[in-house]
Amino acid sequence: MRTSQYLLSTLKETPASAEVISHQLMLRAGLVRNVASGLYTWLPTGLRVLKKVENIVREEMERAGVIEISMPMVQPADLWAESGRIDDYGPELLRLKDRHNRDFVLGPTHEEVITKLVSNEISSYKQLPLNLFQIQTKFRDEIRPRFGVMRSREFLMKDAYSFHLDDECLDRTYKMMFDAYCRIFDRLGLNYRPVLADSGSIGGAKSHEFHVLADSGEDDIAFSDASDFAANVEKAEALAPSGSRPDATQALSTVETPNVKTINELAEFLKVDVKTTVKTLLVLGKETEGQTQPIIALVLRGDHQINNIKAEHLDQIATPLTFATDEQVVAAASCNIGSIGPVNLSIPVIVDRSAAHLSDFVCGANSNDQHFTGVNWDRDCTDYTVEDIRNVVEGDPSPCGQGNIVIKRGIEVGHIFQLGGKYAEAMKCGVLTESGKNKLLTMGCYGIGVSRIVAAAIEQNHDKYGIKWPKAIAPFQVAIVPMNMHKSARVKETAQTLYTQLQQAGIEVIFDDRKERPGVMFADHELMGTPVLLIIGERNLDEQKIEVKNRITGEKSLMLISDVMSLFKD
RNA sequence: CGGUGAUUAGCGCAGCUUGGUAGCGCACUUGGUUUGGGUCCAAGGGGUCGCAAGUUCGAAUCUUGCAUCACCGACCA
């Protein structure tokens, strides 16, 4: 490719809208352009990278025996009604009507469509297991699109779905896909970790996420400092404190706490450690027919935070987790938020394991501007249940039993699930078994965020000059950078000869034939992250040499022109 | 959804307080100059000042409404 016939679109200045480094560099290097919030055009250089990632994913899927198909992005809402997700998925599901006023959705994922397909196409156990994938544009109406293509509304995703007669077979495929994912991220040259995960709205049992480690990541990952345990904080179990609860030593007493609203104000006001206080959150419970929606109290140690996912998994709690309104709080606790406590509450009380381990603690007194001190479970408050409802924090014992928790940020680039029977049941997807009986299938699903990987790769591979692409996904393998080609016939001739040779050898080469100063060319190619620069100038041509610069290591060396092609022999 | 801020040329910004018909840097065009790390000089082109209404002789500037974008929050007990 000659730059004079290409759309470089590099920028000197960073657009103000870009927050994270990958977004800034993707704009500056001319990879993407914003069209609207969360919607991007991929420019030629960006598309080259995207296609490389896509092809690696495709190759590894095919190597693993997964078969490619393509499903429509627009899906009938009926299918989503059949699975029940039309109500569960929430406002991220973009709904639309066609000219006949029929309801459709823009597909954020394709479980419904593929389950319907397989249900129609497969009728015998002999056709199983079946594993299908597609690489396709998805749409999720994100609450807050940000960080460029890292969290955009429209994005490219590889999604695969497997169908099995039984869970052992599913488990074998799951492990096989796990390995295939590791191969993909290895080939992409990324520093990543598989971590235990929650399966979210897609549903199901076993689940792993693949995270690229980066400070700009949006997920907290809990690692053990003594084993290879890794889990999303959403999922990481907070163990009950070891040992038995200390005995009560104080009597329950009421203290006036005027204008104390937050837990930190409370600890400050009473001069106590936040860890000896509890906070009580009032949330909506699950609705039962004919009854008003119940209010549930969740009790946490003052320094801990509620884990929405864990709370939502409890049978009594409504999904999504919703906090009670001010009116509901007054009705349930006869005080305002800020003074709620578990003592003498007439609503169900769920206590986190760590809060349940406290004795002589401080809590709201369910009366404005008053708190209790010296509170003790079973003596002052008897009707409660204990659950794990908080986020783990650094220093907690690891749930694997070895070491303590360390928390790092990660970018979720892959997610595999064992779905089980959820969709097969809803969509009546079954086959005849050997004994001639109909049996519902069990499923797995496996996603990779192709466009997000491009951003994640930049987060991990850049310097002050620009992007440093891993070789496998660089838009070009080599750039030819001639010094003042328009002034020197032999520079021009050497550059053109090398360009032709590289092209004929099938190497992706970009030939900078612009009439630009050297500094401009260097800056552009370093910004775009081409791994190898071939610098051709009068300076070295007398010795039949050119300069070779490695973008990743920064190393420069002189090389005989006749040896250059050997650099690209694999 | 809540809070905050922004919206003036392709990009980054100034001008607004104190109303008088728009400017700087980069980019772009032309000519010259320079040529191994974002040259320098000169001359140009390019703007419904986010949209709508209002106040005024006159609005980028003041008022009101709306839209879009961004950031923060949605963990408050």
XYZ file of C-alpha atoms (C1' of nucleotides) in Angstrom:
647
model
C 0.000 0.000 0.000
C 1.263 3.448 -0.925
C 0.398 6.183 1.547
C -0.443 8.471 -1.370
C -3.251 6.102 -2.317
C -4.348 5.364 1.222
C -6.358 7.092 3.952
C -3.870 7.640 6.773
C -5.973 10.152 8.769
C -3.481 10.577 11.586
C -3.949 13.414 14.073
C -1.353 15.461 15.888
C -3.656 16.541 18.638
C -5.765 14.348 20.874
C -9.496 14.962 20.551
C -10.900 16.157 23.860
C -13.535 13.443 24.029
C -11.048 10.601 24.416
C -10.411 9.515 27.978
C -8.332 6.338 27.946
C -5.080 5.857 26.058
C -6.423 3.257 23.641
C -9.243 5.559 22.587
C -6.855 8.491 22.153
C -4.435 6.448 20.086
C -7.168 4.857 18.002
C -8.339 8.342 17.037
C -4.855 9.749 16.528
C -3.569 6.798 14.520
C -6.632 6.951 12.270
C -8.198 3.634 13.297
C -11.719 4.751 14.112
C -13.954 7.803 14.011
C -16.917 8.528 16.221
C -20.300 8.696 14.505
C -22.571 9.002 17.538
C -22.358 7.956 21.160
C -21.073 4.387 21.160
C -21.041 4.110 17.352
C -17.823 4.081 15.318
C -16.639 3.966 11.733
C -13.578 1.773 11.240
C -11.046 3.489 8.994
C -8.786 1.380 6.736
C -5.987 0.927 9.283
C -8.401 0.053 12.085
C -10.291 -2.350 9.877
C -7.063 -4.162 9.011
C -6.429 -4.771 12.703
C -10.014 -5.771 13.353
C -9.867 -8.291 10.492
C -6.630 -9.745 11.838
C -8.179 -10.336 15.230
C -11.277 -11.722 13.571
C -9.232 -14.125 11.463
C -7.245 -15.454 14.401
C -10.484 -16.075 16.251
C -11.994 -17.745 13.178
C -8.950 -19.942 12.584
C -8.893 -21.178 16.151
C -12.620 -21.820 16.140
C -12.284 -23.847 12.972
C -9.293 -25.695 14.358
C -11.442 -26.588 17.353
C -14.090 -27.954 15.023
C -16.638 -25.188 15.498
C -18.683 -24.434 12.375
C -19.322 -20.918 11.128
C -22.802 -19.597 10.397
C -24.340 -16.123 10.234
C -27.540 -15.026 11.904
C -29.486 -11.793 11.433
C -28.836 -8.806 13.612
C -32.539 -7.933 13.637
C -34.561 -10.558 15.451
C -38.285 -10.991 16.001
C -39.339 -9.974 19.493
C -41.485 -13.114 19.635
C -38.357 -15.217 20.060
C -37.356 -13.129 23.040
C -40.828 -13.482 24.485
C -40.491 -17.243 24.122
C -37.303 -17.324 26.192
C -38.652 -14.754 28.638
C -35.713 -12.426 28.074
C -37.838 -9.701 26.479
C -38.659 -8.725 30.079
C -35.407 -9.810 31.763
C -32.875 -8.185 29.477
C -33.917 -4.632 30.247
C -33.325 -1.375 28.396
C -30.045 -2.576 26.849
C -32.222 -4.466 24.405
C -33.079 -2.023 21.632
C -36.615 -2.652 20.453
C -38.018 -1.541 17.128
C -41.022 -2.005 14.874
C -41.149 -2.710 11.171
C -43.569 -1.104 8.700
C -46.240 -3.616 9.593
C -45.921 -2.617 13.231
C -44.378 -5.979 14.157
C -41.952 -6.003 17.064
C -38.273 -6.659 16.592
C -35.102 -6.291 18.635
C -31.517 -5.586 17.657
C -29.611 -8.670 18.673
C -27.318 -8.209 21.661
C -26.655 -11.961 21.551
C -28.176 -14.914 19.712
C -29.238 -17.702 22.062
C -32.871 -17.497 20.979
C -32.222 -17.519 17.246
C -29.759 -20.378 17.361
C -31.783 -22.495 19.744
C -34.756 -22.106 17.424
C -32.567 -23.019 14.481
C -31.139 -26.123 16.097
C -34.551 -27.109 17.339
C -35.764 -27.097 13.744
C -32.696 -28.666 12.142
C -31.697 -31.364 14.593
C -33.877 -34.312 15.467
C -31.565 -37.180 16.418
C -28.979 -37.737 19.125
C -26.702 -38.936 16.324
C -26.311 -35.331 15.151
C -24.877 -34.236 18.499
C -22.848 -32.622 19.826
C -23.096 -29.564 17.610
C -21.016 -26.421 17.983
C -21.698 -23.342 15.813
C -20.204 -19.873 15.772
C -20.566 -16.559 14.012
C -18.601 -13.325 13.935
C -21.085 -10.540 13.722
C -22.066 -7.047 14.766
C -24.031 -6.871 17.987
C -25.978 -3.996 19.459
C -26.433 -3.289 23.145
C -27.967 0.018 24.157
C -25.376 0.590 26.879
C -26.334 2.840 29.779
C -23.065 4.645 29.307
C -20.954 3.962 26.239
C -17.360 5.048 26.889
C -13.690 4.485 26.196
C -14.198 4.301 22.429
C -14.677 0.791 21.089
C -13.958 -0.654 24.532
C -17.568 -0.139 25.547
C -19.471 0.857 22.453
C -23.080 0.144 21.660
C -22.376 -1.497 18.326
C -19.465 -3.914 18.403
C -18.038 -6.968 16.709
C -18.376 -10.203 18.601
C -17.636 -13.846 18.009
C -20.354 -15.918 19.588
C -20.474 -19.701 19.616
C -23.173 -22.036 20.883
C -22.847 -25.729 21.593
C -25.614 -28.317 21.952
C -25.345 -31.588 23.874
C -27.347 -34.548 25.034
C -25.879 -34.441 28.531
C -23.789 -32.330 30.855
C -20.654 -34.485 30.593
C -20.538 -33.822 26.887
C -21.122 -30.107 27.533
C -18.295 -30.129 30.038
C -15.895 -31.678 27.505
C -16.762 -29.012 24.947
C -16.502 -26.309 27.595
C -12.960 -27.414 28.441
C -12.098 -27.631 24.765
C -13.376 -24.078 24.221
C -11.465 -22.919 27.271
C -8.274 -24.230 25.661
C -9.177 -22.716 22.290
C -9.644 -19.346 23.996
C -6.226 -19.622 25.597
C -4.719 -20.328 22.174
C -6.488 -17.284 20.731
C -5.247 -14.893 23.394
C -1.766 -16.428 23.255
C -1.657 -15.874 19.506
C -2.902 -12.306 19.912
C 0.066 -11.677 22.177
C -1.975 -10.395 25.119
C -1.363 -10.612 28.844
C -4.623 -12.203 29.946
C -6.152 -14.383 32.660
C -9.121 -16.718 32.723
C -11.208 -15.953 35.810
C -14.262 -17.483 37.472
C -17.306 -15.421 36.639
C -20.973 -14.884 37.164
C -23.093 -15.845 34.196
C -25.268 -12.719 34.367
C -28.468 -12.337 32.394
C -27.490 -15.071 29.964
C -28.057 -17.543 32.742
C -26.532 -20.911 33.497
C -24.082 -22.598 35.778
C -20.339 -22.743 35.122
C -18.667 -19.686 33.650
C -15.247 -18.183 33.024
C -14.283 -14.757 31.798
C -11.046 -13.982 29.984
C -9.580 -10.684 31.088
C -6.807 -8.609 29.608
C -5.045 -7.041 32.575
C -4.986 -3.242 32.377
C -5.501 -0.430 34.853
C -8.188 1.073 32.659
C -10.245 -2.128 32.865
C -13.802 -1.841 34.100
C -13.859 -5.062 36.113
C -12.234 -5.878 39.422
C -10.571 -9.276 39.439
C -9.768 -11.026 42.682
C -6.563 -13.096 42.637
C -5.050 -15.250 45.318
C -1.495 -14.291 46.175
C -0.670 -17.927 46.816
C -2.446 -19.938 44.117
C -3.719 -19.498 40.560
C -7.216 -18.743 41.823
C -8.779 -15.833 39.946
C -12.391 -14.675 39.990
C -14.376 -11.639 39.051
C -15.153 -9.703 42.225
C -18.807 -10.116 41.268
C -18.359 -13.819 41.788
C -15.573 -14.177 44.357
C -16.906 -15.701 47.535
C -16.335 -13.784 50.764
C -15.668 -16.424 53.386
C -17.111 -16.172 56.864
C -14.511 -14.940 59.352
C -12.801 -17.865 61.021
C -13.428 -18.768 64.654
C -16.564 -18.203 66.619
C -18.126 -14.850 67.256
C -16.745 -13.034 70.317
C -19.073 -12.939 73.294
C -21.139 -9.874 74.068
C -19.554 -7.612 76.669
C -21.610 -4.452 76.344
C -25.208 -3.628 77.052
C -27.426 -2.230 74.305
C -27.681 1.525 74.621
C -29.042 4.383 72.538
C -26.918 7.343 71.520
C -28.002 10.623 69.971
C -26.334 11.119 66.585
C -27.659 14.422 65.234
C -27.181 14.935 61.501
C -25.103 11.799 61.123
C -26.062 10.300 57.749
C -23.227 8.212 56.404
C -21.341 5.382 57.952
C -18.091 7.359 57.896
C -19.727 10.283 59.672
C -21.029 7.818 62.249
C -17.615 6.291 62.904
C -16.083 9.749 63.122
C -18.817 11.037 65.449
C -18.619 8.099 67.853
C -14.833 7.731 67.513
C -15.126 4.062 66.630
C -13.621 1.918 63.850
C -15.908 1.629 60.829
C -15.359 -2.118 61.096
C -17.341 -2.170 64.348
C -20.405 -0.642 62.724
C -23.009 -2.113 60.425
C -25.062 -0.448 57.744
C -28.531 -1.533 56.802
C -29.722 -1.287 53.202
C -33.402 -1.571 52.363
C -34.109 -3.171 49.013
C -37.142 -4.481 47.182
C -38.011 -8.127 47.640
C -39.441 -10.479 45.056
C -43.099 -9.841 44.323
C -45.575 -12.546 45.102
C -48.966 -12.586 43.476
C -51.611 -10.475 45.158
C -49.193 -9.094 47.747
C -47.505 -5.725 47.968
C -43.832 -5.882 47.106
C -41.926 -6.679 50.303
C -38.988 -4.654 51.602
C -35.884 -6.577 52.716
C -33.097 -5.331 54.971
C -29.507 -6.179 54.010
C -26.932 -5.731 56.747
C -23.241 -5.195 55.992
C -20.208 -4.279 58.029
C -19.635 -0.514 57.731
C -16.503 -0.817 55.591
C -17.940 -3.411 53.207
C -19.888 -2.962 50.003
C -22.947 -4.798 48.798
C -22.412 -7.170 45.890
C -25.454 -6.675 43.663
C -24.988 -9.963 41.858
C -24.813 -12.006 45.032
C -27.855 -10.207 46.443
C -29.827 -10.779 43.266
C -29.107 -14.479 43.460
C -31.015 -14.694 46.746
C -34.577 -15.969 46.366
C -36.165 -13.201 48.431
C -34.556 -10.332 46.502
C -35.988 -8.696 43.380
C -33.879 -8.538 40.224
C -32.404 -6.096 39.372
C -31.423 -5.041 42.854
C -33.489 -1.938 43.652
C -33.142 0.267 46.677
C -36.281 1.272 48.570
C -37.534 4.809 47.991
C -37.458 7.340 50.820
C -41.185 6.775 51.388
C -40.726 3.010 51.521
C -37.867 3.433 53.980
C -39.973 5.538 56.338
C -42.833 3.048 56.087
C -40.615 0.037 56.795
C -38.211 1.426 59.410
C -40.119 4.463 60.736
C -37.047 6.613 60.224
C -35.048 8.133 57.382
C -32.087 6.522 55.708
C -29.075 7.090 57.903
C -30.639 5.666 61.039
C -31.806 2.229 59.941
C -30.669 -0.816 61.872
C -31.588 -4.492 62.140
C -32.854 -4.325 65.746
C -36.656 -4.552 66.074
C -37.218 -4.376 62.336
C -40.448 -5.994 61.245
C -39.160 -6.900 57.781
C -36.897 -9.810 56.758
C -33.239 -9.216 57.664
C -30.354 -10.731 55.695
C -26.947 -10.313 57.295
C -23.605 -10.615 55.553
C -21.244 -13.233 56.977
C -18.768 -10.644 58.211
C -21.428 -8.428 59.795
C -22.868 -11.523 61.464
C -19.503 -12.175 63.071
C -19.499 -8.847 64.934
C -20.282 -8.390 68.589
C -20.794 -5.148 70.509
C -21.368 -3.301 67.242
C -23.006 -0.001 66.290
C -26.094 0.313 64.117
C -29.016 2.624 63.375
C -31.809 2.671 65.957
C -34.697 3.045 63.476
C -35.361 6.450 64.939
C -34.066 9.630 63.354
C -30.706 10.848 64.668
C -30.281 7.861 66.968
C -28.003 4.833 66.864
C -27.492 1.818 69.108
C -24.133 0.808 70.513
C -23.226 -2.498 72.120
C -25.524 -4.389 69.773
C -25.247 -8.174 69.699
C -26.797 -10.746 67.402
C -29.201 -13.274 68.922
C -29.544 -11.142 72.063
C -30.769 -7.845 70.512
C -31.830 -9.145 67.139
C -32.961 -12.712 66.704
C -34.853 -13.024 63.462
C -32.298 -12.940 60.629
C -30.522 -15.106 58.085
C -26.835 -15.042 57.147
C -25.619 -14.925 53.542
C -22.587 -13.889 51.500
C -23.721 -10.560 50.048
C -20.596 -8.389 49.986
C -17.668 -7.763 47.655
C -14.377 -9.294 48.652
C -11.672 -6.768 49.505
C -7.882 -6.961 49.353
C -6.541 -8.988 52.230
C -9.589 -11.237 52.583
C -8.677 -14.922 52.745
C -8.922 -16.433 49.265
C -11.924 -18.730 48.831
C -9.594 -21.367 47.392
C -8.175 -21.815 50.877
C -4.684 -20.586 50.016
C -3.363 -17.094 50.461
C -5.127 -13.746 50.491
C -7.031 -11.738 47.930
C -5.304 -9.203 45.676
C -7.458 -7.101 43.346
C -6.467 -5.984 39.840
C -8.355 -4.365 36.991
C -9.234 -6.309 33.883
C -10.878 -5.789 30.502
C -13.305 -8.596 29.747
C -12.509 -9.847 26.258
C -13.980 -13.339 26.411
C -16.661 -15.178 28.340
C -17.663 -18.814 28.260
C -20.775 -20.245 29.910
C -22.378 -23.556 30.558
C -25.956 -22.557 29.915
C -27.540 -25.887 30.713
C -31.198 -26.299 29.822
C -32.472 -22.747 30.094
C -32.979 -22.010 26.415
C -33.563 -25.573 25.263
C -36.451 -25.794 27.711
C -37.924 -22.438 26.785
C -37.656 -23.073 23.060
C -38.462 -26.809 23.274
C -35.179 -27.838 21.711
C -34.772 -31.602 21.941
C -33.886 -34.747 20.002
C -34.868 -38.394 19.998
C -32.471 -40.509 22.023
C -31.279 -44.038 21.300
C -34.324 -45.354 23.104
C -36.642 -43.234 20.970
C -37.581 -40.797 23.728
C -37.489 -37.032 23.306
C -34.801 -35.344 25.384
C -34.144 -31.645 25.832
C -30.619 -30.520 25.044
C -28.074 -28.832 27.265
C -26.123 -25.888 25.912
C -22.937 -23.870 26.199
C -22.219 -20.430 24.833
C -18.900 -18.741 24.192
C -18.260 -15.085 23.365
C -15.249 -13.029 22.355
C -15.333 -9.238 22.006
C -13.425 -8.832 18.751
C -13.547 -5.036 18.550
C -12.863 -4.686 22.255
C -9.693 -6.773 21.820
C -8.301 -4.090 19.505
C -8.635 -1.495 22.271
C -7.374 -3.899 24.938
C -4.286 -4.702 22.876
C -3.446 -0.997 22.697
C -3.962 -0.543 26.436
C -1.236 -3.145 26.917
C 1.054 -2.146 24.056
C 1.886 1.523 23.645
C 4.479 4.141 24.486
C 4.665 7.911 24.241
C 5.062 7.735 20.466
C 1.993 5.614 19.833
C 0.851 2.042 19.405
C 3.213 -0.945 19.536
C 1.157 -3.657 17.888
C 1.804 -7.275 18.673
C 3.012 -8.703 15.366
C -0.041 -10.897 14.894
C -2.438 -7.972 14.661
C -0.335 -5.105 13.280
C -2.103 -3.420 10.348
C 1.143 -3.581 8.354
C 4.197 -5.719 9.037
C 6.670 -3.223 7.654
C 6.829 0.401 6.538
C 9.195 1.718 3.875
C 10.301 5.199 4.855
C 12.418 6.861 2.160
C 14.364 10.023 3.019
C 13.741 12.742 0.430
C 12.817 10.344 -2.286
C 11.870 13.160 -4.641
C 15.449 14.439 -4.544
C 17.311 11.176 -4.939
C 16.780 8.806 -7.837
C 18.547 5.936 -6.128
C 16.583 6.316 -2.901
C 13.442 6.191 -5.003
C 14.623 3.205 -6.969
C 15.670 1.279 -3.856
C 12.394 2.020 -2.133
C 10.326 0.967 -5.092
C 12.317 -2.203 -5.623
C 11.961 -3.216 -1.996
C 8.271 -2.382 -2.101
C 7.734 -4.611 -5.104
C 9.733 -7.456 -3.573
C 7.849 -7.295 -0.297
C 4.521 -7.151 -2.088
C 5.393 -10.141 -4.211
C 6.432 -12.036 -1.101
C 2.957 -11.377 0.329
C 4.222 -9.151 3.138
C 1.863 -6.402 4.256
C 3.926 -3.341 3.496
C 3.118 0.349 3.599
C 5.295 2.504 1.372
C 5.426 6.133 2.474
C 5.682 7.881 -0.857
C 4.419 11.232 0.415
C 6.554 14.269 -0.164
C 6.930 14.773 3.571
C 9.834 15.551 5.832
C 11.403 12.544 7.575
C 10.137 13.589 10.998
C 6.549 13.576 9.798
C 6.902 10.071 8.388
C 8.616 8.694 11.477
C 5.973 10.164 13.718
C 3.100 8.740 11.678
C 4.499 5.225 11.431
C 5.420 5.121 15.091
C 1.940 6.343 15.963
C 0.409 3.609 13.817
C 2.688 1.048 15.410
C 4.099 -0.698 12.372
C 6.555 -3.225 13.903
C 9.426 -2.724 11.409
C 10.555 0.462 9.640
C 12.874 0.278 6.649
C 14.590 3.669 6.416
C 16.177 4.359 3.073
C 18.514 7.347 2.664
C 21.451 8.603 0.676
C 23.511 8.223 3.820
C 23.858 4.450 3.629
C 23.256 3.680 -0.003
C 26.949 3.847 -0.971
C 27.411 0.716 1.135
C 24.234 -0.789 -0.332
C 22.682 -0.580 3.123
C 19.478 0.663 4.685
C 18.489 1.167 8.271
C 16.079 -1.242 9.962
C 14.252 -0.005 13.039
C 12.271 -2.242 15.375
C 9.243 -0.374 16.722
C 8.834 -2.673 19.694
C 12.413 -2.720 21.001
C 13.551 0.571 19.492
C 16.657 -1.169 18.113
C 18.183 0.239 14.943
C 20.633 -1.543 12.697
C 22.132 -1.226 9.239
C 21.518 -4.025 6.801
C 22.548 -4.867 3.277
C 19.642 -4.287 0.906
C 20.124 -7.783 -0.441
C 19.537 -9.215 3.052
C 16.338 -7.337 3.824
C 13.975 -9.977 2.514
C 15.439 -12.523 4.907
C 13.886 -10.537 7.762
C 10.481 -11.665 6.631
C 11.108 -15.367 6.164
C 9.057 -17.349 8.618
C -31.740 7.702 35.612
C -29.270 11.719 38.849
C -25.218 15.419 39.200
C -21.515 18.440 36.815
C -19.434 20.592 32.657
C -19.109 21.498 27.545
C -20.982 22.863 22.506
C -17.319 28.963 18.301
C -13.400 26.328 11.069
C -11.459 19.226 10.243
C -8.768 19.100 15.485
C -7.305 21.871 20.059
C -8.911 26.422 22.045
C -9.698 32.116 23.006
C -13.593 35.772 22.686
C -18.893 36.072 26.538
C -17.913 39.335 32.679
C -18.749 45.039 30.132
C -23.911 43.304 23.415
C -21.488 46.653 18.028
C -21.513 41.422 13.320
C -15.486 36.412 15.029
C -10.006 35.199 16.291
C -5.376 32.045 17.602
C -2.461 27.373 17.032
C -2.477 22.850 14.264
C -4.392 20.840 9.720
C -5.642 22.300 4.405
C -4.376 25.170 -0.632
C -0.525 28.022 -3.505
C 4.547 29.853 -4.064
C 9.337 29.876 -2.139
C 12.732 27.715 1.509
C 14.453 23.481 4.144
C 15.558 18.055 4.031
C 17.806 11.514 8.785
C 12.984 13.182 13.890
C 6.501 16.883 13.539
C 11.429 23.342 8.960
C 10.838 28.495 8.050
C 8.606 32.704 5.203
C 4.586 34.666 2.515
C -0.232 34.600 0.462
C -4.964 32.109 0.669
C -9.595 29.001 1.448
C -12.765 27.436 5.170
C -17.403 29.238 10.504
C -25.887 28.495 10.214
C -20.783 30.690 16.947
C -25.380 23.243 18.780
C -30.980 24.322 17.796
C -35.338 27.325 18.816
C -37.683 31.342 20.928
C -37.181 35.947 23.640
C -34.882 40.924 25.193
C -32.493 44.810 22.081
C -31.614 49.580 17.042
C -28.092 45.485 17.254
C -26.846 38.848 20.319
C -21.294 34.102 19.843
C -22.011 37.451 24.178
C -28.035 38.560 28.100
C -32.836 35.326 29.218
C -35.721 30.792 28.593
C -36.480 26.090 26.550
C -34.563 21.989 23.870
C -30.747 18.845 21.710
C -26.077 16.606 21.584
C -21.431 15.235 23.751
C -18.304 14.224 27.859
C -17.150 13.186 32.890
C -18.800 11.620 37.739
C -22.454 8.958 40.392
C -26.141 5.412 40.612
C -22.654 1.868 47.534
C -27.283 5.878 50.619
C -28.517 3.835 55.228
